[in-house]
Amino acid sequence: MITPVAANTPPSRRDIALDDDEITLLSAGWEQAERFDADGLAVVILRGPGHTTTTVVDKPRPTGHAVSAPLATRDS
């Protein structure tokens, strides 16, 4: 994930940035999270979902023009 860091973002654009606490919260749901700095942006590599109660299940292809995701999750 690549996101602007709130500390380096003007208040008028704060809604598009994450602060350190938000990045930590996002990273908590993964087995491994690595963060790198890239000129004021946070680059976060997330690997291996850290929860065991959610599984991926097949989902039938939706009808209509919008296709949002090929998979769905189901809590066990």
Coordinates of C-alpha atoms in Angstrom, one line a residue:
M1 CA 0.0 0.0 0.0
I2 CA 1.3 3.5 -0.7
T3 CA -0.1 6.4 1.2
P4 CA 0.8 10.0 2.0
V5 CA 1.9 10.4 5.6
A6 CA -0.3 12.8 7.6
A7 CA 2.7 14.6 9.2
N8 CA 3.9 15.6 5.7
T9 CA 0.4 16.5 4.3
P10 CA -1.3 19.9 4.4
P11 CA -4.4 20.0 6.6
S12 CA -6.6 20.5 3.5
R13 CA -5.5 17.1 2.1
R14 CA -5.4 15.2 5.5
D15 CA -8.3 13.0 4.4
I16 CA -6.1 11.2 1.8
A17 CA -3.2 10.5 4.3
L18 CA -2.6 8.1 7.1
D19 CA -0.9 8.9 10.4
D20 CA 1.4 6.5 12.3
D21 CA -1.4 5.2 14.5
E22 CA -3.6 4.5 11.4
I23 CA -0.8 2.7 9.7
T24 CA -0.1 0.6 12.8
L25 CA -3.8 -0.3 13.1
L26 CA -3.9 -1.3 9.4
S27 CA -0.7 -3.4 9.8
A28 CA -2.1 -5.2 12.9
G29 CA -4.3 -7.5 10.7
W30 CA -1.3 -9.0 8.9
E31 CA 1.3 -11.6 9.9
Q32 CA 4.1 -9.4 8.5
A33 CA 4.1 -5.7 7.7
E34 CA 7.1 -3.8 6.5
R35 CA 7.1 0.0 6.2
F36 CA 9.4 2.1 4.0
D37 CA 9.7 5.8 3.5
A38 CA 9.6 7.2 0.0
D39 CA 9.9 11.0 -0.1
G40 CA 7.1 11.6 2.4
L41 CA 5.0 8.6 1.4
A42 CA 4.6 5.5 3.4
V43 CA 5.1 2.3 1.4
V44 CA 3.7 -0.7 3.5
I45 CA 4.1 -4.3 2.4
L46 CA 1.5 -6.5 4.0
R47 CA 1.9 -10.3 3.9
G48 CA -0.2 -13.1 5.2
P49 CA -3.6 -12.2 6.8
G50 CA -3.1 -12.4 10.6
H51 CA -6.6 -13.6 11.4
T52 CA -7.8 -17.2 11.2
T53 CA -11.6 -16.7 11.4
T54 CA -12.1 -15.5 7.9
T55 CA -11.8 -17.8 4.8
V56 CA -12.0 -17.1 1.1
V57 CA -15.0 -18.6 -0.7
D58 CA -16.0 -18.7 -4.3
K59 CA -18.6 -16.1 -5.3
P60 CA -20.7 -16.3 -8.4
R61 CA -20.0 -13.7 -11.0
P62 CA -22.4 -10.7 -10.6
T63 CA -24.7 -9.7 -13.3
G64 CA -24.8 -6.2 -14.7
H65 CA -22.0 -3.8 -15.7
A66 CA -20.1 -3.5 -12.4
V67 CA -17.7 -6.2 -11.2
S68 CA -16.2 -5.3 -7.9
A69 CA -14.3 -8.5 -6.7
P70 CA -13.8 -12.0 -7.8
L71 CA -13.8 -13.4 -4.3
A72 CA -15.8 -12.9 -1.1
T73 CA -15.0 -13.7 2.5
R74 CA -17.0 -15.6 5.1
D75 CA -16.4 -15.7 8.8
S76 CA -16.0 -19.2 10.2

